[in-house]
Coordinates of C-alpha atoms in Angstrom, one line a residue:
X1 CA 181.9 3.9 146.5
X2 CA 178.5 5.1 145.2
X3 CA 178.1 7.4 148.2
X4 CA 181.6 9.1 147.2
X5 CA 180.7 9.6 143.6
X6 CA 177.6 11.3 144.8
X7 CA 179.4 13.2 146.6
X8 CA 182.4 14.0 144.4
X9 CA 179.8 14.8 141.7
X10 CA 178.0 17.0 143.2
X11 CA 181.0 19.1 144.9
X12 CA 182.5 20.2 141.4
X13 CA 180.5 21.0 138.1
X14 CA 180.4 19.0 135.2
X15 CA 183.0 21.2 133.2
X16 CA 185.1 21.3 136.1
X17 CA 185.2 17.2 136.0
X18 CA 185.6 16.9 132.4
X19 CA 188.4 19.2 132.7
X20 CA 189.9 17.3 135.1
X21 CA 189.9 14.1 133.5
X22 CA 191.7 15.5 130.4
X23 CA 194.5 17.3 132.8
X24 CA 195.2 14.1 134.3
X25 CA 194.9 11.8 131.3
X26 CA 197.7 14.5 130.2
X27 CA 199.9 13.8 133.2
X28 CA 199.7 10.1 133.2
X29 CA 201.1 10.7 129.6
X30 CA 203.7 12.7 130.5
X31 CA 204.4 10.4 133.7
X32 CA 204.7 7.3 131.4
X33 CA 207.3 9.7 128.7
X34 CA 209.0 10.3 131.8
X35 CA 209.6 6.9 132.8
X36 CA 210.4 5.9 129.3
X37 CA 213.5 8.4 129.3
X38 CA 214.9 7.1 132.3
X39 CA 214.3 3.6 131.4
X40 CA 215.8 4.4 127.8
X41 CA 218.8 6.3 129.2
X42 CA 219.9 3.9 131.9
X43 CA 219.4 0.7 129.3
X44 CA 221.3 2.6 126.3
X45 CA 223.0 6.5 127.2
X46 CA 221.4 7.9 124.0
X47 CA 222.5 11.3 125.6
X48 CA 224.3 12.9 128.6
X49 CA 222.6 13.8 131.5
X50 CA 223.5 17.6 130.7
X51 CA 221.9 17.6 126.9
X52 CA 219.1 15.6 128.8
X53 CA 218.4 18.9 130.9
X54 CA 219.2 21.0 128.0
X55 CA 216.5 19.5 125.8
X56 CA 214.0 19.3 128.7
X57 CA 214.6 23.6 129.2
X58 CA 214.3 24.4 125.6
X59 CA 211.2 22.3 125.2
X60 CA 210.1 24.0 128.2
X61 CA 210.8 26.8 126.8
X62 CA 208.8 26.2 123.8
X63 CA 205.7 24.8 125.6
X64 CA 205.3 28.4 127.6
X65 CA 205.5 30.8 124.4
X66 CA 203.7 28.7 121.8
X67 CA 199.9 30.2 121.9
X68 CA 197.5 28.0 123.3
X69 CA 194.9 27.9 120.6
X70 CA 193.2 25.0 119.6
X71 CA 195.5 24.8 116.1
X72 CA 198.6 24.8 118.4
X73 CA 197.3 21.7 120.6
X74 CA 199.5 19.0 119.1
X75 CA 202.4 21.3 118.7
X76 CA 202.6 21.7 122.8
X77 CA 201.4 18.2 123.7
X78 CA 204.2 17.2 121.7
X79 CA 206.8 20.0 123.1
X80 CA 205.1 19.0 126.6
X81 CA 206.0 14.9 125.9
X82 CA 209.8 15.8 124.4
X83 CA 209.9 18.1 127.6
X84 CA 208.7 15.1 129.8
X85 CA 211.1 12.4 127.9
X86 CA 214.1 14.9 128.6
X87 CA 213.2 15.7 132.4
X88 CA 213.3 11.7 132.9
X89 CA 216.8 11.3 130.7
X90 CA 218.3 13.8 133.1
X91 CA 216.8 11.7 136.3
X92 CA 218.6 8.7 134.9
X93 CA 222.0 9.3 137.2
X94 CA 220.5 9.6 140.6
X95 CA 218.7 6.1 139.8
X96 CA 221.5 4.7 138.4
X97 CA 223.2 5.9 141.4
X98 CA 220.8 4.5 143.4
X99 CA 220.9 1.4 141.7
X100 CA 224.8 1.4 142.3
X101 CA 224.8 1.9 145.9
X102 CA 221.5 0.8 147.5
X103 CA 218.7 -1.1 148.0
X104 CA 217.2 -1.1 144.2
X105 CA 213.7 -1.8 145.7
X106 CA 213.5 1.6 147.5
X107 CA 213.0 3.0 143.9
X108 CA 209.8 0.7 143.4
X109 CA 209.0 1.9 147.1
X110 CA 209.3 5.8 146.3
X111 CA 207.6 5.6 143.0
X112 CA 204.6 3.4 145.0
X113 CA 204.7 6.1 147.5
X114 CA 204.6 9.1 145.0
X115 CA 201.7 7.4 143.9
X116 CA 199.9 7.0 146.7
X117 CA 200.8 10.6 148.3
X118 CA 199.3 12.4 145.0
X119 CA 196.7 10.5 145.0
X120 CA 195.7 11.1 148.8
X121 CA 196.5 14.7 148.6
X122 CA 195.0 15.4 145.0
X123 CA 191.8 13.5 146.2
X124 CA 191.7 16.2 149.6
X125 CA 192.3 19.5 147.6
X126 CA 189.4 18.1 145.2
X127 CA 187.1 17.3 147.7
X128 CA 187.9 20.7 150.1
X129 CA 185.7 23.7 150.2
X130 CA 186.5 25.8 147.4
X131 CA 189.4 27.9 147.8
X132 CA 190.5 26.4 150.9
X133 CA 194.6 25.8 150.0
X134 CA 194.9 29.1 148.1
X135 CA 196.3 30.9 150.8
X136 CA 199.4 28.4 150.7
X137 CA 200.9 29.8 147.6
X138 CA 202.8 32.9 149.4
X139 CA 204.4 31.0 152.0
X140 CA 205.4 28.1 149.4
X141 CA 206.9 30.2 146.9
X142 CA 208.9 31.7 150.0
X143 CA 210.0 28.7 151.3
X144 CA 211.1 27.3 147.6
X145 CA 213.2 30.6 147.6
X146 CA 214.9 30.7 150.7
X147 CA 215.8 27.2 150.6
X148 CA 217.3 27.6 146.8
X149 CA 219.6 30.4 147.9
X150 CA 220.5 28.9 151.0
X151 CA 221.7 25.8 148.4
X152 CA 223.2 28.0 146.4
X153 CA 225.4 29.7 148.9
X154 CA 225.8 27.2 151.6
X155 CA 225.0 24.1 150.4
X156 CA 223.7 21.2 152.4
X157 CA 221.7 17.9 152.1
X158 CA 219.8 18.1 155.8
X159 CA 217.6 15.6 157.0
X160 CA 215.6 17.9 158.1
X161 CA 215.6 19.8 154.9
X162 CA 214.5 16.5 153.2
X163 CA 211.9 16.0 155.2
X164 CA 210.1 19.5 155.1
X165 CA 210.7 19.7 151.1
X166 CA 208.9 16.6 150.8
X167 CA 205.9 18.4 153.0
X168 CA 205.9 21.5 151.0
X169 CA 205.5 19.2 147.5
X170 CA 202.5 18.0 149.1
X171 CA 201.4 21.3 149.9
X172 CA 201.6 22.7 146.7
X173 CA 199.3 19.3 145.5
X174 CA 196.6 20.8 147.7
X175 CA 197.3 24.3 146.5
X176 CA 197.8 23.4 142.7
X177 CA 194.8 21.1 142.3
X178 CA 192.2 23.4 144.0
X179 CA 194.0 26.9 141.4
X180 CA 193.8 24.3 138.4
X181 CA 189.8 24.4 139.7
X182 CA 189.3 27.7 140.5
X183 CA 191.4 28.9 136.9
X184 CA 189.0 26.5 135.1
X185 CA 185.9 28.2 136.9
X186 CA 187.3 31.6 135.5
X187 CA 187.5 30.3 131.9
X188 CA 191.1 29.1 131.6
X189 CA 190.7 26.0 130.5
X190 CA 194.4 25.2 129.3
X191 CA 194.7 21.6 130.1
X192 CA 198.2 21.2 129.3
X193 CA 199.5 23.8 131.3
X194 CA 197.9 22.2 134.0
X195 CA 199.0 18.9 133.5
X196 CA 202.1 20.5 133.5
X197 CA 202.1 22.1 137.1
X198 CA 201.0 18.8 138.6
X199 CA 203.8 17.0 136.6
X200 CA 206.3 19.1 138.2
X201 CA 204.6 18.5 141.6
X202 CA 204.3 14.4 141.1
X203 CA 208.1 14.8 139.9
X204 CA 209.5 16.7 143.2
X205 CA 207.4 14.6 145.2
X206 CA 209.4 11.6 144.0
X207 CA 212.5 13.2 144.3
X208 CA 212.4 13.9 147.4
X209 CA 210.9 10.6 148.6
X210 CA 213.4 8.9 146.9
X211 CA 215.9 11.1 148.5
X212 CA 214.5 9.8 152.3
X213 CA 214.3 6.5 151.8
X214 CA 218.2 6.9 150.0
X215 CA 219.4 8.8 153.6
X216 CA 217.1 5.2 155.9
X217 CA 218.8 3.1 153.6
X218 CA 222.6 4.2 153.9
X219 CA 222.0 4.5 157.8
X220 CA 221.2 0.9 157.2
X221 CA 224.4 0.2 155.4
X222 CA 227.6 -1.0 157.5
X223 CA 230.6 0.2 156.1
X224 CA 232.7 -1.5 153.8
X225 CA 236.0 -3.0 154.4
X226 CA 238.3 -0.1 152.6
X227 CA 236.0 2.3 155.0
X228 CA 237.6 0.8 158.1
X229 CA 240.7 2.4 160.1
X230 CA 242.3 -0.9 160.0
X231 CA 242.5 -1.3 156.2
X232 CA 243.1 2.6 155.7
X233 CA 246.1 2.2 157.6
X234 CA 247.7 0.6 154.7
X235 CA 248.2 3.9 153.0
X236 CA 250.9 4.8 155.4
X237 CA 253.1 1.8 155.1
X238 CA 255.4 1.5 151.8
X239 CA 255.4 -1.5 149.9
X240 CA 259.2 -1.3 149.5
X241 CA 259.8 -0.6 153.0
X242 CA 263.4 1.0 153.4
X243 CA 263.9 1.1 149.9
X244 CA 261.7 4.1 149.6
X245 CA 265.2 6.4 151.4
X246 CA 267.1 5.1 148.1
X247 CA 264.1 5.3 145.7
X248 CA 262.6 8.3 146.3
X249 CA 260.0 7.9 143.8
X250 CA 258.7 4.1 145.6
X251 CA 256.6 5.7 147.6
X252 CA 253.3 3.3 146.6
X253 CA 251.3 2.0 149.9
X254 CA 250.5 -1.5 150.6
X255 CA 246.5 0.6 149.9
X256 CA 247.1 0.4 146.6
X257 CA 248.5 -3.0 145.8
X258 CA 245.5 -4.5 147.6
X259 CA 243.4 -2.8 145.6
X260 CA 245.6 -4.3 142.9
X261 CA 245.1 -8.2 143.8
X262 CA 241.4 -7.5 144.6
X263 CA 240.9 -6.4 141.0
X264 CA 243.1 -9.3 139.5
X265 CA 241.8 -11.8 141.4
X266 CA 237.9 -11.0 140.4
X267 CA 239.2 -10.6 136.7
X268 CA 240.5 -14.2 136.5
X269 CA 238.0 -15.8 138.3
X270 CA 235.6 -14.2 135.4
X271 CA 237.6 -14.8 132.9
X272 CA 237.5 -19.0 133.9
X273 CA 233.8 -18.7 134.2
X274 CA 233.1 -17.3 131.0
X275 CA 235.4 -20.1 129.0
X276 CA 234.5 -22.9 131.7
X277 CA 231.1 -22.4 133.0
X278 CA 231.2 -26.4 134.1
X279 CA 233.1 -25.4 136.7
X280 CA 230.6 -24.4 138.7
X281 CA 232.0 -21.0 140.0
X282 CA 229.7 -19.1 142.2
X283 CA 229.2 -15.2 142.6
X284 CA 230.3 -16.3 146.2
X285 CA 233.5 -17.4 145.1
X286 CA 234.4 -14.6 143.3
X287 CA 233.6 -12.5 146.1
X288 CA 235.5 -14.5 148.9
X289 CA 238.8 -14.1 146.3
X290 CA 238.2 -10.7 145.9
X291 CA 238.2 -10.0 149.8
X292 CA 241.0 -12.2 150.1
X293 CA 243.2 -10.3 148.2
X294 CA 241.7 -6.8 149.3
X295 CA 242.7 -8.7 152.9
X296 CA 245.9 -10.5 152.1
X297 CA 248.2 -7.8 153.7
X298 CA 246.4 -6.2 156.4
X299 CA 249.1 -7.7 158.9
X300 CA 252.2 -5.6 157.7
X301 CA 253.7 -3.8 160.3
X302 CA 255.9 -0.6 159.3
X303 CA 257.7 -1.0 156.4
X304 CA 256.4 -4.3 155.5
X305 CA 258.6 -6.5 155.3
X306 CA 261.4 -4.8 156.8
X307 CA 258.9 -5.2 160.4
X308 CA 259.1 -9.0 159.8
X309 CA 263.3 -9.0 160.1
X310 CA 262.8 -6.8 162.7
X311 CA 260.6 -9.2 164.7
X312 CA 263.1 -12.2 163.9
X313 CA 265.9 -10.4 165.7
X314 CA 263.6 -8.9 168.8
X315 CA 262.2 -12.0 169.7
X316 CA 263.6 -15.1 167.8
X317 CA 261.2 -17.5 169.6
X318 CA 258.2 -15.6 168.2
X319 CA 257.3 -16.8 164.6
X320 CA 255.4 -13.6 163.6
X321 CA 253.9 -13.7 159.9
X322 CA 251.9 -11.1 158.2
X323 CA 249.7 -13.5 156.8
X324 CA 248.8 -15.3 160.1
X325 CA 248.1 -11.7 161.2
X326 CA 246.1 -10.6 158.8
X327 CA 243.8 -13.3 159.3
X328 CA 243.7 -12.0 163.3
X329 CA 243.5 -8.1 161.7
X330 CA 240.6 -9.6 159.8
X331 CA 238.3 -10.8 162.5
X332 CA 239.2 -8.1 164.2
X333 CA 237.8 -5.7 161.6
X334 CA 234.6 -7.1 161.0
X335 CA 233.7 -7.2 165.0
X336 CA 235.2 -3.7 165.3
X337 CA 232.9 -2.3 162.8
X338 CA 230.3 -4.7 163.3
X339 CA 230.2 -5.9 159.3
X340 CA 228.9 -9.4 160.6
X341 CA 225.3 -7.9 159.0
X342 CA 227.4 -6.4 155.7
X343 CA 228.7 -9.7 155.4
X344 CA 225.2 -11.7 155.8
X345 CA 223.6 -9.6 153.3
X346 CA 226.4 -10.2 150.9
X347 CA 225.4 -14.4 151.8
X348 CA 229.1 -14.3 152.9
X349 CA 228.8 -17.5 155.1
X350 CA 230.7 -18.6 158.1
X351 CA 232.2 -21.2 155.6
X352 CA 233.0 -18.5 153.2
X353 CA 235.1 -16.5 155.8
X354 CA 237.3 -19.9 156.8
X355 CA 237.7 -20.0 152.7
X356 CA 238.8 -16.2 152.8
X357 CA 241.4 -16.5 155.6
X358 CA 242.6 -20.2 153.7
X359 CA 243.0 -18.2 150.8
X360 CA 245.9 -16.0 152.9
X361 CA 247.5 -18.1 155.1
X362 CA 246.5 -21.4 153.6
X363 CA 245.5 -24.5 155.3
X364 CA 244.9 -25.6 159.2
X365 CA 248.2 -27.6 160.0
X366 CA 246.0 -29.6 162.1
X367 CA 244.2 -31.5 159.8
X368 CA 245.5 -34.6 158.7
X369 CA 243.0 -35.3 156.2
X370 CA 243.9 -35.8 152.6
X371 CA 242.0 -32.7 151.5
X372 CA 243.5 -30.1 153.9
X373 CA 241.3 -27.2 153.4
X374 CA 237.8 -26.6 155.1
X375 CA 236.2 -23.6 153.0
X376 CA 235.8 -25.3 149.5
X377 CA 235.8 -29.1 148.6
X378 CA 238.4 -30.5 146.1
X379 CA 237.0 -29.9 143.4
X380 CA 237.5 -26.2 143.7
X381 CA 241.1 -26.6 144.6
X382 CA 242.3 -24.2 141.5
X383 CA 240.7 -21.0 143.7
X384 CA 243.5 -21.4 146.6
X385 CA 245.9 -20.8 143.7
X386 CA 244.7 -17.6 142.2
X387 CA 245.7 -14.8 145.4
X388 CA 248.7 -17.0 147.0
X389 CA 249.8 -19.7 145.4
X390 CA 251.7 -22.7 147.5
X391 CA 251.6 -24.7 144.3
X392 CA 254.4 -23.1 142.3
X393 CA 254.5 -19.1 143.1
X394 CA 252.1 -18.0 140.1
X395 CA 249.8 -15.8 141.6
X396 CA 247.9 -12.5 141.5
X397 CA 249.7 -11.0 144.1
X398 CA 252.7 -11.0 142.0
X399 CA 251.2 -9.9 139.1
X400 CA 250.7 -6.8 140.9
X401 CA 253.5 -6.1 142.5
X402 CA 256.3 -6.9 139.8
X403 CA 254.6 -4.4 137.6
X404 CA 253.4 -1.6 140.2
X405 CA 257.1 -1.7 141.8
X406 CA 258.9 -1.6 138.9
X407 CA 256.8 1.0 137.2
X408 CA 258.0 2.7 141.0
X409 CA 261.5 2.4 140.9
X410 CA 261.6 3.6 136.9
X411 CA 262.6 -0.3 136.0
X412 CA 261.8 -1.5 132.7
X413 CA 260.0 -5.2 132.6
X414 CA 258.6 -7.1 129.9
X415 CA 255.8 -8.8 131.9
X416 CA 252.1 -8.1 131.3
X417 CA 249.2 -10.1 132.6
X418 CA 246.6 -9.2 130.4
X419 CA 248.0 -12.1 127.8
X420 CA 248.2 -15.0 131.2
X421 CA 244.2 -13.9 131.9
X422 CA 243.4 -14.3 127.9
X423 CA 244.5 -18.0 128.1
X424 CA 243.9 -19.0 131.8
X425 CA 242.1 -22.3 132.2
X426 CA 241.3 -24.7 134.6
X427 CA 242.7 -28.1 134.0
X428 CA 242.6 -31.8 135.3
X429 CA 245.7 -32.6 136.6
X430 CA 245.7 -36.9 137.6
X431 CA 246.0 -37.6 141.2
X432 CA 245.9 -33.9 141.4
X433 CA 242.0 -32.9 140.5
X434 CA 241.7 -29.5 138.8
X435 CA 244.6 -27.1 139.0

């Protein structure tokens, strides 16, 4: 360590280091007023993402054509702070996005990695022969160019793209670093406008990074369910069946309704385990309902239930039912699109999938046991009731479909759900355990 302050020490001049202490003290300020927007904007949206930008430009703006005189110093770090807090407000989507749809750790792991690259590459321009990276700037300024009208009119998100805009942001490290040194040796000693330059640099480098490990990470990624040919297939069969050649306008897919008794299962699960949290119900459980109802009809043929008649007459020996078919469509989804690893990382267990399949076709006839199910113990009995309910009828599935297929065939209905999930509770019922 010694030997590399000797030698750091004696490779740049004593202005030149003081110089460069202040520049960087500058951009760890400006890093942490980035961070704060973000961090401010994802928690509370104090603005959009568009005013966000906006205020970053103008500040910008400011920063350049303010006079950089000793009387104006607090006037542009301030300008440079607000243009800082801005630039990380507008940044707050793609984490959020990130957050949303991937691993929330590979934001740690780019902002750990920014770190480290400007750090390694800062460190090399620094300790370079003088002058060494200046001849990058004409080829980096080209590239940036080419590349922004190539967006502009074509488009694109390439791999490879990624990969060499992350390269040229370490470049221009080496090539901003050593002109920040070189401008200081000439007597331009503006340490903001420095700062700033490496801000900009440290901010693309992160972008980018996050933008590869984004790309690993959705490689990663199975599909999900909806993504599969087998459950997009339900967007071509009608939930009416023939009915649709006397109703024109009931021409809603079975797609849809599942996405219906998904969404109204996973509401009334929350709504119990916000009033009864003694209950014990698990992020698993809400989960298993919710691909059991996304699930439940997979096994229509054309024209739904029309397709089960049909059967009946074709082959009257055959007991054909689109639930016990689902449950076969099911498993052969998930090994099909090999989601066994979606399903792991979602700690969706091999209990968990009996629990979803007894959730659409109900229990194994084969056991003889008192408590006929296998995925949850009796004292969970009230979730087998909630996407097709053998107890009396009352059900989510319903729910959906008296309302989407009367809102279809231009039927008026009084029935609403929203006042059932206000009230719905579990209760004891004796002999019968919770219902």
């Amino acid at each position: 360590m010694e030997q590399f302050k000797r030698n750091f020490n004696s490779h740049l001049e004593e202005s030149i280091r003081k110089h460069l202490v202040n520049v960087y003290t500058t951009l760890s300020m400006s890093t942490v007023a980035c961070i704060l927007g973000t961090y401010i904007q994802l928690l509370r949206e104090i603005v959009t993402p568009e005013v966000g930008a906006l205020f970053a430009f103008i500040s910008l703006f400011g920063f350049v054509f303010v006079g950089s005189t000793k009387q104006m110093f607090g006037i542009r770090l301030s300008m440079l702070l607000v243009c800082s807090f801005s630039f990380g407000v507008s940044l707050a989507p793609v984490i959020q996005f990130v957050l949303l749809f991937n691993d929330p750790t590979i934001i740690t792991t780019a902002l750990a990695g920014t770190a480290l690259i400007f750090i390694g590459f800062s460190l090399c321009s620094i300790l370079s022969p003088s002058g060494k990276w200046l001849f990058l700037g004409a080829p980096l300024s080209t590239y940036l160019l080419s590349v922004t009208l190539l967006r502009l009119f074509m488009g694109g998100n390439f791999v490879l793209e990624m990969y060499i805009g992350l390269g040229v942001f370490c470049a221009y490290i080496l090539y901003d670093t050593q002109l920040i040194i070189e401008r200081k040796r000439m007597g331009e000693g503006d340490v903001l406008s420095h700062s700033l330059i490496l801000f900009l640099d440290l901010v693309n480098v992160f972008v980018e990074l996050l933008r590869i490990l984004k790309d690993k990470d959705n490689k990663k990624k199975k599909i999900s369910i909806i993504d599969t040919p087998q459950f997009q297939r339900l967007r071509n069969i009608k939930q009416l069946g023939g009915t649709y050649w006397v109703f024109p306008s009931s021409s809603h897919n079975r797609f849809e309704h599942s996405l219906g008794v998904c969404y109204l299962g996973g509401e009334m699960l929350e709504k119990i385990r916000s009033r009864q949290p003694e209950l014990g119900i698990t992020d698993s459980d809400i989960l298993c309902v919710q691909i059991a109802g996304l699930c439940h009809d997979l096994g229509h043929g054309p024209f739904s239930h029309l397709w089960e008649h049909f059967m009946e007459n074709a082959n009257p020996e055959a007991v054909w039912k689109h639930e016990e078919c689902s449950i076969k469509m099911l498993d052969f989804l998930i090994k099909k699109n090999e989601l066994e690893d979606l399903f792991h990382k979602n700690d969706i267990t091999s209990r968990d999938l009996i629990f979803i399949k007894e959730l659409i076709v109900g229990p194994d006839s084969n056991i003889g046991d008192d408590w006929p199910y296998k995925g949850r113990d009796s004292d969970k009995a009230f979730l087998y009731e909630i996407i097709a309910n053998k107890r009396n009828g009352v059900d989510v599935d319903k729910w959906d479909y008296f309302l989407r297929d009367a809102h279809a065939l231009g039927l008026r209905t009084s029935f609403g759900y929203e006042r059932l999930l206000q009230f719905v509770r579990v209760i004891d019922v004796p002999g019968e355990g919770r219902q």
